[in-house]
Each structure stands twice: as structure tokens, then as C-alpha cells.
CSV table of C-alpha atoms in Angstrom, one decimal:
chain,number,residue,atom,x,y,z
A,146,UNK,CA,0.0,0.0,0.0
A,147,UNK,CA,3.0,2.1,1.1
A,148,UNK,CA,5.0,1.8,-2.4
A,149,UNK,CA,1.4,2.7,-3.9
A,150,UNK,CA,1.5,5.9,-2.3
A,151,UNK,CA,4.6,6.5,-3.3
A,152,UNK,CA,4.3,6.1,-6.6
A,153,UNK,CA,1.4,8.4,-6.9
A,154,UNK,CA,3.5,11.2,-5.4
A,155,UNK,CA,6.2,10.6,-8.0
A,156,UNK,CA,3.5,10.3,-10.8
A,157,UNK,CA,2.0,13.7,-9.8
A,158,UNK,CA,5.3,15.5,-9.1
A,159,UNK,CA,6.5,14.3,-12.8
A,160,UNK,CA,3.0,15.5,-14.1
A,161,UNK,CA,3.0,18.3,-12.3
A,162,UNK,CA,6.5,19.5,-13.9
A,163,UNK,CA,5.9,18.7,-17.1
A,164,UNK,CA,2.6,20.0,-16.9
A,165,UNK,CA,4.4,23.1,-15.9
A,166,UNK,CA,6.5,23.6,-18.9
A,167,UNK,CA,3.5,22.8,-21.3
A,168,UNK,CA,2.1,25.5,-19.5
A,169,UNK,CA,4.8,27.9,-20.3
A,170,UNK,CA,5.3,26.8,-24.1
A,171,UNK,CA,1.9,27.4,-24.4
A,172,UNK,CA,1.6,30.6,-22.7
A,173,UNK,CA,4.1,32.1,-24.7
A,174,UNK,CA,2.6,30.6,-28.2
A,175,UNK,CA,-0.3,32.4,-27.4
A,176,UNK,CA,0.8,36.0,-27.5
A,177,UNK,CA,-0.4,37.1,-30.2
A,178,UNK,CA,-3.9,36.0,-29.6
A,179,UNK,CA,-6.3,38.6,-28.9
A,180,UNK,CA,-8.1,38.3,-25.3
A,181,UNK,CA,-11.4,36.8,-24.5
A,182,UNK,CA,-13.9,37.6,-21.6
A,183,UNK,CA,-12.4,34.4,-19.8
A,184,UNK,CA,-9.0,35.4,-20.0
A,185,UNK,CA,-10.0,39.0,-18.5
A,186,UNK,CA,-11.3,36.9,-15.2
A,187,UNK,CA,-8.6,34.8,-15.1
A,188,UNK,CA,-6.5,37.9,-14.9
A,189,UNK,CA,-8.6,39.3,-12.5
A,190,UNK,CA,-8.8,36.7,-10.5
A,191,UNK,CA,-4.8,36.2,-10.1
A,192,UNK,CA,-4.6,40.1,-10.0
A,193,UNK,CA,-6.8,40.0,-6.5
A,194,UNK,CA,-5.1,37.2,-5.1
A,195,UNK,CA,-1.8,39.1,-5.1
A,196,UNK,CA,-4.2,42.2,-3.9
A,197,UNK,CA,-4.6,40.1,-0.9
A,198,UNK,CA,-1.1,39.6,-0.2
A,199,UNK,CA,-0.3,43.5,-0.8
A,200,UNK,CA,-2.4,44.3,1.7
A,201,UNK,CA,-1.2,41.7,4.0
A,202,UNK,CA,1.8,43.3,3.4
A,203,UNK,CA,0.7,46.5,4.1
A,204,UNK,CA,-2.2,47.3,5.9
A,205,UNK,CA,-4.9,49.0,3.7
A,206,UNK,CA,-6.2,52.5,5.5
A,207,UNK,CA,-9.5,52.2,5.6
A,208,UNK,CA,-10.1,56.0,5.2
A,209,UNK,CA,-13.7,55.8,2.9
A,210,UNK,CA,-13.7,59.7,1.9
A,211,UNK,CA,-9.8,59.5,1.1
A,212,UNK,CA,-10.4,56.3,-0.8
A,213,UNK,CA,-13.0,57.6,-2.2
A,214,UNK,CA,-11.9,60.5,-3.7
A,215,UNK,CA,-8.1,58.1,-5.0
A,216,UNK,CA,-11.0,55.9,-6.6
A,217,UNK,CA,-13.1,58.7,-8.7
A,218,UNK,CA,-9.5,60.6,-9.9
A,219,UNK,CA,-8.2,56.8,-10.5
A,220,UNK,CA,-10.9,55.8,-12.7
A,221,UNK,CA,-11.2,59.3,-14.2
A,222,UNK,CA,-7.9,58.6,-15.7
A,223,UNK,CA,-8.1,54.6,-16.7
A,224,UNK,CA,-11.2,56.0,-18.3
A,225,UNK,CA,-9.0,58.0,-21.1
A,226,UNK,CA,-7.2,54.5,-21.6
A,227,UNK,CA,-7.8,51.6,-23.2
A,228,UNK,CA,-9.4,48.1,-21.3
A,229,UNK,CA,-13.1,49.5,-20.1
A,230,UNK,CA,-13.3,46.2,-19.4
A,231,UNK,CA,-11.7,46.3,-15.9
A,232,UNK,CA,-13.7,47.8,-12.9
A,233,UNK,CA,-10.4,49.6,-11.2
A,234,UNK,CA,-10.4,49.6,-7.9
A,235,UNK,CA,-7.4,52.2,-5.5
A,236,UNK,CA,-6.6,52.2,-2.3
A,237,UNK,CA,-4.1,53.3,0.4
A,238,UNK,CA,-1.6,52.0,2.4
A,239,UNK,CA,-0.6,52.2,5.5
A,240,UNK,CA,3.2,52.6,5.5
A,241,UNK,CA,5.7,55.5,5.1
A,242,UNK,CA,7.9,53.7,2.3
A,243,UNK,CA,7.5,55.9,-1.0
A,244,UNK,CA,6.1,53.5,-3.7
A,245,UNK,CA,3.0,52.8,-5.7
A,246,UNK,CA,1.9,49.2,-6.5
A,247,UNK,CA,-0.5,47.6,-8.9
A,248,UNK,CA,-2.0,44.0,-10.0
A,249,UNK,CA,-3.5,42.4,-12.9
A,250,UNK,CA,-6.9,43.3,-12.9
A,251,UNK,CA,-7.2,46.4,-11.8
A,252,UNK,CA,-6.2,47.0,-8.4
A,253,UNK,CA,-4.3,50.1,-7.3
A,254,UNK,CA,-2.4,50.9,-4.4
A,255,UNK,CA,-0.8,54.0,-3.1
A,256,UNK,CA,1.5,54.1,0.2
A,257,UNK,CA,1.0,57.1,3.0
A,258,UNK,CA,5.0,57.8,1.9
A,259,UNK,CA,3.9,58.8,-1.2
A,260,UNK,CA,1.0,60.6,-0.6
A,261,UNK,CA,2.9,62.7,1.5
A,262,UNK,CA,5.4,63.6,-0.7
A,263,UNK,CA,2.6,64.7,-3.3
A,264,UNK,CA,1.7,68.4,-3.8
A,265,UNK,CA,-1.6,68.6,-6.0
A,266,UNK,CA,-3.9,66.0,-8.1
A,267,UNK,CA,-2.0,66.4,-11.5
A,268,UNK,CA,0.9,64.6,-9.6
A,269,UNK,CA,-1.0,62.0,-7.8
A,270,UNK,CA,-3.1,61.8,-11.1
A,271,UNK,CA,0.5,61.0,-12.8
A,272,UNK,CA,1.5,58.0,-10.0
A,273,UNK,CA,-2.0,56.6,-10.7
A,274,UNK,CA,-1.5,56.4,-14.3
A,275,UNK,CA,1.7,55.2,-14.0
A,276,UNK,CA,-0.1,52.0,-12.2
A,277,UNK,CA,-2.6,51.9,-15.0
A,278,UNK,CA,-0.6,51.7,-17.3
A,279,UNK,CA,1.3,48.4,-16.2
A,280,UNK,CA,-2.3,47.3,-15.7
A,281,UNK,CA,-3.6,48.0,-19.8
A,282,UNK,CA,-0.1,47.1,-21.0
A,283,UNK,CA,-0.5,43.9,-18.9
A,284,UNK,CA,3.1,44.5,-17.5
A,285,UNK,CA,3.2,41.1,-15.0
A,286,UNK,CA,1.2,38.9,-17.5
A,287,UNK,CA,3.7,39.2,-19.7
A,288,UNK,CA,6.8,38.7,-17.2
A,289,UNK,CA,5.7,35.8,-15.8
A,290,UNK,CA,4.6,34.5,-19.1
A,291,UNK,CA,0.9,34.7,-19.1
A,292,UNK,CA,-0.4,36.7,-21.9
A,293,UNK,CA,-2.6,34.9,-24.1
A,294,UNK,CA,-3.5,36.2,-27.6
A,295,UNK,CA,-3.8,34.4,-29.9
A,296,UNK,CA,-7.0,33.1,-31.0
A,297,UNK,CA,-7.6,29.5,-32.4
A,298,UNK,CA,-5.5,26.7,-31.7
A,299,UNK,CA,-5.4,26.2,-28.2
A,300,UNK,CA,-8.3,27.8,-25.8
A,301,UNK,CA,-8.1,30.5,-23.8
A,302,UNK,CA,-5.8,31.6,-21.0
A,303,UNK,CA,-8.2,30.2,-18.2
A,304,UNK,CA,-8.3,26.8,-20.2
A,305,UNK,CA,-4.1,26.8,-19.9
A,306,UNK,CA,-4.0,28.2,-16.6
A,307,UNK,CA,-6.2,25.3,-15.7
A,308,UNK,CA,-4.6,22.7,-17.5
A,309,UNK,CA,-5.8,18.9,-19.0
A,310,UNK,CA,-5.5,17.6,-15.4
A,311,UNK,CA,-7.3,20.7,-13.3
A,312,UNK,CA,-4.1,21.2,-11.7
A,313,UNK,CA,-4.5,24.7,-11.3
A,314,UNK,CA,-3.8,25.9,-8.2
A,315,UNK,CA,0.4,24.9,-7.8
A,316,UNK,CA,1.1,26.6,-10.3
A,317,UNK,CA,-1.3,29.7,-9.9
A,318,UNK,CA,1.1,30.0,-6.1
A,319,UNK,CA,4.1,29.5,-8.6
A,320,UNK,CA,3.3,32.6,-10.5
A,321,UNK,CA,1.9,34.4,-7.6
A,322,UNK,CA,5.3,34.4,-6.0
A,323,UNK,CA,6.7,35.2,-9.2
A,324,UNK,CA,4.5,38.4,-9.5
A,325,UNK,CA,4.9,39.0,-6.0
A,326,UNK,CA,9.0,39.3,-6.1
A,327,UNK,CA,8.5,41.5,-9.3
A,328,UNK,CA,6.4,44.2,-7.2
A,329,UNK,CA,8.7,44.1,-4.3
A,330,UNK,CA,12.0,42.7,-5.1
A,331,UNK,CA,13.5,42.7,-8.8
A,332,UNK,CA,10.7,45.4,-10.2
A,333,UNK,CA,10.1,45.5,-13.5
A,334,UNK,CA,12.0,45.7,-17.0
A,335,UNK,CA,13.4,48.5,-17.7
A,336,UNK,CA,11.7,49.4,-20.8
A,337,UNK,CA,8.6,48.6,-19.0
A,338,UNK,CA,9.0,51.4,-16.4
A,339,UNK,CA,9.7,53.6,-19.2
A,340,UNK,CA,6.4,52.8,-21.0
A,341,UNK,CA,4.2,53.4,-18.0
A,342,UNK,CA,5.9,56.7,-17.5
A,343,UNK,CA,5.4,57.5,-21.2
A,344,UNK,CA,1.5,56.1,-21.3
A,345,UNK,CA,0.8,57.3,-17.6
A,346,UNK,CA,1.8,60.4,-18.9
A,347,UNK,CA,-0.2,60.5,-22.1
A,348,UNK,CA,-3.2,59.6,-20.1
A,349,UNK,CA,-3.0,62.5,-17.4
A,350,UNK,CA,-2.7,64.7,-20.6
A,351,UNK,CA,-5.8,63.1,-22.5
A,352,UNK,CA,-7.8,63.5,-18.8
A,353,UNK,CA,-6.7,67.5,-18.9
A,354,UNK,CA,-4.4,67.4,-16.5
A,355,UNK,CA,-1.1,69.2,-16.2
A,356,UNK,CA,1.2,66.3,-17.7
A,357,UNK,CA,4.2,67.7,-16.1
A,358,UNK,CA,2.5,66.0,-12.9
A,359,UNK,CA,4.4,63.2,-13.1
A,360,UNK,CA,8.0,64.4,-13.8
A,361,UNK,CA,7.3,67.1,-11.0
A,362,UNK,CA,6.2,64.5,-8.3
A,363,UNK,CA,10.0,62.5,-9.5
A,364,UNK,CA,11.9,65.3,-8.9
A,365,UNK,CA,10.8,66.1,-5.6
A,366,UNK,CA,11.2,62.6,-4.6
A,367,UNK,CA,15.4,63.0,-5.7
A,368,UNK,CA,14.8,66.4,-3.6
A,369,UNK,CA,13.6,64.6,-0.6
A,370,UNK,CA,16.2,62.1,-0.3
A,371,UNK,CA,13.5,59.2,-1.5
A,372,UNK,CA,15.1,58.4,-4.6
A,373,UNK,CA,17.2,55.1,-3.2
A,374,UNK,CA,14.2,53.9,-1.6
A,375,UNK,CA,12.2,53.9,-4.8
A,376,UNK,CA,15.3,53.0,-7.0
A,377,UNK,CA,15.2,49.6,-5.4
A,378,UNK,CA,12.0,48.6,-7.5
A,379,UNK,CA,12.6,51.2,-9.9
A,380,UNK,CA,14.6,52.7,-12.7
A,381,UNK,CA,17.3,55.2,-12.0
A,382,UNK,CA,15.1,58.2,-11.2
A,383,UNK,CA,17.4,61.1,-12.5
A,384,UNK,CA,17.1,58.7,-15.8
A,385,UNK,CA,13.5,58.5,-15.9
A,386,UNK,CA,13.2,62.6,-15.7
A,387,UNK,CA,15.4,62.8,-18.5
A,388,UNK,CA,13.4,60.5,-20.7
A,389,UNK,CA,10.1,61.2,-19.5
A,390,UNK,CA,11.8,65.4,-20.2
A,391,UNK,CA,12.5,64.3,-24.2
A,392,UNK,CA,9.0,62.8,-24.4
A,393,UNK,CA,7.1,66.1,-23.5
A,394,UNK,CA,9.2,67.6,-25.6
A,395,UNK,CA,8.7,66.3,-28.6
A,396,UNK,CA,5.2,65.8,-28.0
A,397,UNK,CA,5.3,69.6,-27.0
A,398,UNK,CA,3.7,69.3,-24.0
A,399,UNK,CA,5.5,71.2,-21.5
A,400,UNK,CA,4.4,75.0,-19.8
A,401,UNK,CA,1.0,73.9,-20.9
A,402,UNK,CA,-0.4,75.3,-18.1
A,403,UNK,CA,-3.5,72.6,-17.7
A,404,UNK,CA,-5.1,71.7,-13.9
A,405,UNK,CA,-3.0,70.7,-11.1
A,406,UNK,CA,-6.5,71.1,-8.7
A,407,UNK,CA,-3.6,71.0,-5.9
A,408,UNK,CA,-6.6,72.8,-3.7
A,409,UNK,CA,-9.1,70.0,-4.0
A,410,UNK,CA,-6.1,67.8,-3.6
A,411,UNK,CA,-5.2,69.7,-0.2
A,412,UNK,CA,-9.4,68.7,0.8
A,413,UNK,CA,-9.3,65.5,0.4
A,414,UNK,CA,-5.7,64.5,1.6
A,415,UNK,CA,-3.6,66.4,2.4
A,416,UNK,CA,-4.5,68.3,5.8
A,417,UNK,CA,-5.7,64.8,7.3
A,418,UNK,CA,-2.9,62.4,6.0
A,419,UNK,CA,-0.8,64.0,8.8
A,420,UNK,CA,-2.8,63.3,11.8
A,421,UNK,CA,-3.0,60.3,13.4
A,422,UNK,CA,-5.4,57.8,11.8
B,113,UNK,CA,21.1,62.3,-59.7
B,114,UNK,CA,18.7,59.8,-59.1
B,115,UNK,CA,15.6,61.5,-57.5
B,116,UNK,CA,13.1,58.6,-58.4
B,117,UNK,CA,14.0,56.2,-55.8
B,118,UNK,CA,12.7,57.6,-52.8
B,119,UNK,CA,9.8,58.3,-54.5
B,120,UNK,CA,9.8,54.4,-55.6
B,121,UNK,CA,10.5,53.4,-52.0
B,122,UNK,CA,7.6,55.7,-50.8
B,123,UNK,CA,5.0,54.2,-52.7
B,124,UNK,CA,6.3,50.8,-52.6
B,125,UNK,CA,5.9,51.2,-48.4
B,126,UNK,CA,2.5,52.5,-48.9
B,127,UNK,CA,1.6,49.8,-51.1
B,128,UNK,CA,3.2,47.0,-48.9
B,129,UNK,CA,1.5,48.8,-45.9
B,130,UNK,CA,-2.1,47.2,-45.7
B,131,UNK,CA,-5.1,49.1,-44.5
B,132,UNK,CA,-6.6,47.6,-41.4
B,133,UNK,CA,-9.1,48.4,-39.4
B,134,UNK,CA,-9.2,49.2,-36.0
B,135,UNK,CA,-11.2,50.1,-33.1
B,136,UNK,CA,-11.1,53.1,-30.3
B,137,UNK,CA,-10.7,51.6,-26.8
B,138,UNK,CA,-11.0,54.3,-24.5
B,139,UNK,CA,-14.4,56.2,-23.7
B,140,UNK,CA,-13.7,58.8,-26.0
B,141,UNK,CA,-10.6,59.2,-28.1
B,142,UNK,CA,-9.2,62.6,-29.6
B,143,UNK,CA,-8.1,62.2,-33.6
B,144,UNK,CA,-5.1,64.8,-33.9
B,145,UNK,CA,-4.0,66.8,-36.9
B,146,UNK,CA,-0.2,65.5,-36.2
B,147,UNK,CA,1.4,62.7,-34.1
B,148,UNK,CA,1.8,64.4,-31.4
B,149,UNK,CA,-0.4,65.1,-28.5
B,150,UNK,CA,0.5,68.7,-28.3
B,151,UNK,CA,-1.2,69.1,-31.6
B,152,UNK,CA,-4.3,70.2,-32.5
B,153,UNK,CA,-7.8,67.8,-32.5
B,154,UNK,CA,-9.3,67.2,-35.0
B,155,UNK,CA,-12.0,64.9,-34.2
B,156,UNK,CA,-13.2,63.0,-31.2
B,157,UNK,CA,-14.2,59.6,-31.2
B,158,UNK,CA,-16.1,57.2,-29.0
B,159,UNK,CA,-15.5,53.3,-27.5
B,160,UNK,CA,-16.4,51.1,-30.1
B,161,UNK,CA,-15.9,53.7,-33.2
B,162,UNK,CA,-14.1,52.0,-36.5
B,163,UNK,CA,-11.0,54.0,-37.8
B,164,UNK,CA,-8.6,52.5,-41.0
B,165,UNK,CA,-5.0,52.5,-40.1
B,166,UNK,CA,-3.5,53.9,-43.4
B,167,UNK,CA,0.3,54.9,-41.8
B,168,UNK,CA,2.2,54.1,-38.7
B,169,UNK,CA,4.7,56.0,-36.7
B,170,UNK,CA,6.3,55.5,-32.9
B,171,UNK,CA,3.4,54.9,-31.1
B,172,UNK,CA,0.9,56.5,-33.4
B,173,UNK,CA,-1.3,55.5,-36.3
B,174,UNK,CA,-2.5,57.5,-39.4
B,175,UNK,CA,-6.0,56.6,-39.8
B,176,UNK,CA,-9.2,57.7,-41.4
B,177,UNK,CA,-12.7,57.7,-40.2
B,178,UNK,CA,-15.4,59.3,-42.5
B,179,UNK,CA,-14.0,62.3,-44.0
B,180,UNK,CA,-11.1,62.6,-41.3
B,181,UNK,CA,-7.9,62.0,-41.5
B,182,UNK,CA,-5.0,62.3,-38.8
B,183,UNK,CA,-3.4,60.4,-35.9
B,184,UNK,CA,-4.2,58.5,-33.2
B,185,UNK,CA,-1.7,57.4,-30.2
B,186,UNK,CA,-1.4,53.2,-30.2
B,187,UNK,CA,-2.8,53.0,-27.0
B,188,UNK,CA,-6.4,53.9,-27.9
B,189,UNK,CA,-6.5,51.7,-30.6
B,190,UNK,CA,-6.8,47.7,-31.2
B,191,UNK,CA,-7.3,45.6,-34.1
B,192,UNK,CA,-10.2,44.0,-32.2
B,193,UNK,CA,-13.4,45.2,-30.9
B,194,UNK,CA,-13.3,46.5,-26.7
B,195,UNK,CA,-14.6,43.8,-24.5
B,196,UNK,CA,-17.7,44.6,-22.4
B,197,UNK,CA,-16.9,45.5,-19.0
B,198,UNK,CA,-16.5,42.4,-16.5
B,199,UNK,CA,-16.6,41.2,-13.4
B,200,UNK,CA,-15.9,38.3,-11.4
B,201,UNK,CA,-18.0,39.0,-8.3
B,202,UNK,CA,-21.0,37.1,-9.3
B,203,UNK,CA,-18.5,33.7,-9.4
B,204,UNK,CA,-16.4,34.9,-6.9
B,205,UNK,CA,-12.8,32.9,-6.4
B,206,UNK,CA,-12.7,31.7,-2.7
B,207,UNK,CA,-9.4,33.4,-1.8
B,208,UNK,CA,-9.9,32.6,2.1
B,209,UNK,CA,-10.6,28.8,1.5
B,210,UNK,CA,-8.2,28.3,-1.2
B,211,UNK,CA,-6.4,25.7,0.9
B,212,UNK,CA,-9.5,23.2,1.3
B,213,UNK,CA,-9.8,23.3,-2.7
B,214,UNK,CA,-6.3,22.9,-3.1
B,215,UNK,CA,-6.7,19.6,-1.1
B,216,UNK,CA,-10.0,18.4,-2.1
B,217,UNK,CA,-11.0,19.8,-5.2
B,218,UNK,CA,-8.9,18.9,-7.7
B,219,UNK,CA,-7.6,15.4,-6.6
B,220,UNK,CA,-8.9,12.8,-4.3
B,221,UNK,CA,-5.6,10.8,-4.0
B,222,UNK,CA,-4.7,11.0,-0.2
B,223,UNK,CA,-1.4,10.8,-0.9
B,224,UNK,CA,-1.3,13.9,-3.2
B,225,UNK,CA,-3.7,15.9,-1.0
B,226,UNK,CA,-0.9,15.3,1.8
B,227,UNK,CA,1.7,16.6,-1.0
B,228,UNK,CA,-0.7,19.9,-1.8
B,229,UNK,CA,-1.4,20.8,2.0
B,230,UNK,CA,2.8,20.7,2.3
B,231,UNK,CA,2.8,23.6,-0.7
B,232,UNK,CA,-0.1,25.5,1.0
B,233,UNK,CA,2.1,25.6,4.2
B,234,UNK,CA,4.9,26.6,2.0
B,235,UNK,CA,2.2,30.0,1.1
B,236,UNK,CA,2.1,30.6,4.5
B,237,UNK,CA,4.8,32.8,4.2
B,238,UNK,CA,2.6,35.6,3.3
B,239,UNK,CA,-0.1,37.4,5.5
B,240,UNK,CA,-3.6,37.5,3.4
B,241,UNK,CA,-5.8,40.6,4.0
B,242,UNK,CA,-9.0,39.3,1.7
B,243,UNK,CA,-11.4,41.0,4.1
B,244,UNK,CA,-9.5,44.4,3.1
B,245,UNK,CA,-10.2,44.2,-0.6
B,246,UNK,CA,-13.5,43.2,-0.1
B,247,UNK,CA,-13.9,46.1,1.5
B,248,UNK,CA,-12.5,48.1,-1.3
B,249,UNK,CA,-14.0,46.6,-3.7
B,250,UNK,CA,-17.4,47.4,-2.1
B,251,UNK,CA,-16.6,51.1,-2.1
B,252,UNK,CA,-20.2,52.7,-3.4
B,253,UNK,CA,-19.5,56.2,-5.4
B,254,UNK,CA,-22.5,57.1,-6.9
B,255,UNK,CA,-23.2,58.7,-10.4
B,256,UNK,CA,-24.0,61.8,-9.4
B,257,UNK,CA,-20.6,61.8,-7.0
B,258,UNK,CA,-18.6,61.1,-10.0
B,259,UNK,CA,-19.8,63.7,-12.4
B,260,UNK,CA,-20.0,66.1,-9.7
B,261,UNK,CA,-16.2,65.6,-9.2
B,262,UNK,CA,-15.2,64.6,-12.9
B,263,UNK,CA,-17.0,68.3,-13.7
B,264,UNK,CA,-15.1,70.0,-11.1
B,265,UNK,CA,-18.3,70.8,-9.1
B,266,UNK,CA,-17.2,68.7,-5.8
């Protein structure tokens, strides 16, 4: 009975790692297909999952009128962008490190730190967009190898990520861990921090607002003395103002003079962030 | 001189350059005069709306809808039509209990349920807030909040 046992465990583990590898070959044939409804839940549904552990992480302030008003500006902006299908969803966290985090999905987090450090809503518009944007350009899918597109041959994402034998949910932790590392360990590519910056940025212009926002909210973070802290998820920051600097410019979109609303900002945030929750 | 082959290679790219059509992603979604953001609009379309792609250049498209013609930025654009908005709250994934379905739902071997509770210890690593983004996720903000603030009025 004993050597039965075993040799179910070493028939699942060898499944289970081939099974793995099929899933990756097949993950990475399908990027080119375009996405389906089920692929948008599955993404959704891994997206909250690592929600869960960001806020385990951090504990989420559970401020409604300060969440609130993150949530209308948030979806304000993903509403200039492309994927209506999500339903965003922003929130704040309790913890003075200067950083920004999102998920697959649509979730959204901000950290106290940060908020701090922010001046008016065209800046805090620019760190949300920044999120978005890893969020439409499907940043994590695509690092840990999970972007289906292609349509035809072989199903949908939520048929790979569920595999012939329903072995789901080993490697759903696999990649959770994966995407987890990416958010607060290795960060991501290079060149994908440099497209949210760009698309963030085209998307607090296409909302109205000042598109400086973002480039301003940077600098002050160098001027602070936050600019190692972030730089351990991030790009060089000094780097990032000079390319976000040369994509104004040739877009000609500086001294535009567009809303900042830094007083409704100031309302809603700003003079009770500092007190004690 | 020659002057006839850039000419040649011009219409040749154009030619080899197929017309496709493509559809706006965003709510709304300014056409402008050049590719650049800074320049002027020239028409504003909706979700949904067809353009033809007749050009392409960093990031941008030159498209065509009716009598327009101008740019759009990549981003706003897909080859295939915007998804409906969804949700997964009706079918809810059960976050909290993931650890009974990892053990019973997927295999009844006892010997590989043993093998899947050893990985879900192996999760315990991280703390799991679900109760939070529930929370957030049942946020209400009403219709008439949100135009009051997208208008400025708030």
C-alpha cells in the first residue's frame, strides 16, 4: 500500500513538472492572440489574489472619503485609456515607504510615503496612471509569461492556466510568488518602467491634467532624499526625468499650463494624511 | 542624380502597408491633426468607433474615419473590438478557502492531498488581508458623485 502511495507522489510531481512547462510553451505561443472575456477573469482573479497579499503586506487605510476621492481621480484617468473592461479599484496603504503598486486586474495601491510627498492631483493623477498603465499594458502577465492572444488553436488563458489535469492551483502559487518578487524585489523591466511613465503620462494629458504631474512628483522625490528607496523597484530616477523630459518635448507638451486642482487635492488628503489615523 | 528612388520606395511602403481596421478603446478618443499630442484635435471619437489605419509611426497611427484624417496614439487603438466591462463577483474565487480546494477539489488521492497541504504551508509565508479588498471593492461612489467631481463641481 506504502510503495502505492509512493508512486502516486512521483507520478503527480512528474506530471505536475511537465505539466508546468507545457504550460509555459503554451503561454508564450499564445501572445499574439487577442483576449477573450475568460482570459479578462482569469487575470482578475490572479490580480486580487496578489491584492490580498499587498495588503497583508501593508495594511490598507481604511479611510472611505480619502479612498473615495483616489478611486473617482483613478478611474477618471483609466477612463481615457484603453481596457473598459476592468472595474479599477485604488486604495491606500498604510506605510511611510514611497512607492505605488499595482496587479493584474485592476487593483491600485498607493502608500501614506507617497502621498505625502505629493503636492496637488495632477501629480498624484501621474502615480496613478503610471499604475494603469502596467495594468492595460499587462506589464506582469507578460513577465511571468501569461499573456494569451492568440486566438484559435489552443483555448483560452483560463483553459491553460487550468490545465488537461485541473491542476490549477500549484502553479497559480508559482506565478503568484513570481509576481509578488516583481512588485517588491526585482521590479520590473526596464523598458517597461519607461512605457508606464510615457502612457501614464499620455493619459494624465488626454484627462486634462497638467502632464508635467508626473515628472514634478519625481523630482521632488530626488529632492527629498527618497530616490534610493524607490530605486530599489525602480529605474534610476534622475534617468526616468530625462526620458520622461524628451517625451514632452517632442510631444510639445511642457508649460501647458493645464489643472494641477492642488486645492481639491489639499481637501481631500492632504491636511488629514498627517494626523494620526 | 537619381531623385526617383525615394519616390519608388515611398510608394512601394504604402503599397506594402495594408489598411486595417481598427477600433477606439478608450471612452472617447481625440483624432489629432499631427502625431503628437500637443497638436491640434481634429475629431473625437467614442468606445467602439471604427478608424482604417492607413500609416504608422512610434506609437501613433495614421487613420481615417469618414471624412477625417489624422493620428491616433497606439494605445487607444486595437485591431479588435473593446470587451464589455467584467466582473468576477458574481462567481467569486474563494481566496480565504483556497487551501481546502487545493486539497479536495482537484484530486482525491490522499497521498497527493498530503503533497498539496505541504505547498499551501509553504504560502504561509505571506499574511492574506482578503477581508480588506473586499472592502475596497465594495466602495459605493454614486453617479451623481462622480460627475459632480469629474465636472469640477465637488
Amino acid at each position: 500500500m506504502k510503495s502505492i502511495s509512493y508512486i502516486l507522489i512521483l507520478v503527480f510531481m512528474l506530471s505536475n513538472l511537465s505539466f508546468g512547462d507545457e504550460l509555459r510553451k503554451r503561454a508564450h505561443l499564445h501572445k499574439e492572440r487577442s483576449l477573450l472575456a475568460e482570459d479578462v477573469e482569469t487575470e482578475i482573479s490572479f490580480g486580487k489574489e496578489l491584492a490580498v497579499k499587498i495588503v497583508g503586506k501593508y495594511k490598507l487605510i481604511k479611510d472611505e472619503e480619502k479612498t473615495k476621492y483616489i478611486n473617482l481621480l483613478g478611474r477618471y484617468i483609466a477612463k481615457h485609456g484603453p481596457r473598459q473592461e476592468l472595474k479599477y479599484h485604488f486604495g491606500i496603504l498604510d506605510t511611510e515607504t514611497v512607492n505605488a503598486f499595482s496587479t493584474p486586474g485592476g487593483y491600485v495601491f498607493i502608500t501614506k510615503g507617497c502621498l505625502e510627498l505629493v503636492e496637488d492631483e495632477s501629480e498624484l493623477a501621474g502615480i496613478l496612471a503610471h499604475e494603469i498603465a502596467h495594468i492595460t499594458q499587462m506589464h506582469i502577465m507578460k513577465n511571468i509569461n501569461l499573456r494569451a492572444k492568440e486566438k484559435g488553436k489552443m483555448g483560452s488563458l483560463a483553459t491553460i492556466i487550468k490545465g488537461p489535469m485541473g491542476t490549477v492551483e500549484d502553479i497559480t502559487l508559482t506565478l503568484l510568488d513570481e509576481a509578488y518578487k516583481i512588485l517588491f524585489e526585482k521590479g520590473y523591466q526596464l523598458e517597461q518602467e519607461y512605457e508606464a511613465d510615457r502612457v501614464g503620462t499620455q493619459l494624465i494629458y488626454l484627462s486634462g491634467y497638467d502632464p508635467e504631474g508626473l515628472k514634478r512628483f519625481l523630482k521632488r522625490v530626488l529632492e527629498k532624499g527618497y530616490g534610493e528607496q524607490l530605486e530599489k523597484t525602480h529605474p534610476n530616477i534622475s534617468e526616468r526625468i530625462n526620458v520622461l523630459d524628451e517625451f514632452l518635448e517632442k510631444d510639445n507638451l511642457k508649460n501647458l499650463n493645464l489643472k494641477r486642482n492642488r486645492y481639491r487635492f489639499e481637501r481631500y488628503i492632504k491636511k488629514s494624511l498627517t494626523k494620526k489615523e | 542624380m537619381n531623385v526617383r528612388g525615394p519616390f519608388v520606395i515611398l510608394i512601394l511602403s504604402s503599397l506594402a502597408y495594408g489598411r486595417e481596421l481598427l477600433y477606439i478603446q478608450s471612452l472617447k478618443a481625440p483624432i489629432f491633426q499631427n502625431p503628437k499630442l500637443g497638436s491640434k484635435e481634429v475629431a473625437i471619437l467614442k468606445k467602439g468607433d471604427k478608424v482604417t489605419s492607413i500609416g504608422k509611426s512610434d506609437g501613433w497611427y495614421r487613420v481615417t474615419h469618414g471624412n477625417v484624417e489624422g493620428w491616433i496614439p497606439s494605445l487607444l487603438v486595437s485591431k479588435e473590438p473593446p470587451l464589455e466591462r467584467i466582473s468576477i463577483t458574481e462567481r467569486e474565487v474563494d481566496v480565504k478557502d483556497t487551501a481546502r480546494r487545493r486539497a479536495s477539489g482537484y484530486t482525491t488521492a490522499a497521498a497527493v492531498r498530503g503533497l498539496l497541504e505541504d505547498r499551501y504551508r509553504a504560502n504561509q509565508k505571506y499574511m492574506l488581508d482578503l477581508e480588506s479588498i473586499e472592502w475596497l471593492e465594495s466602495l459605493n461612489i454614486s453617479k451623481e458623485k462622480t460627475i459632480e467631481f469629474e465636472e469640477g463641481r465637488d
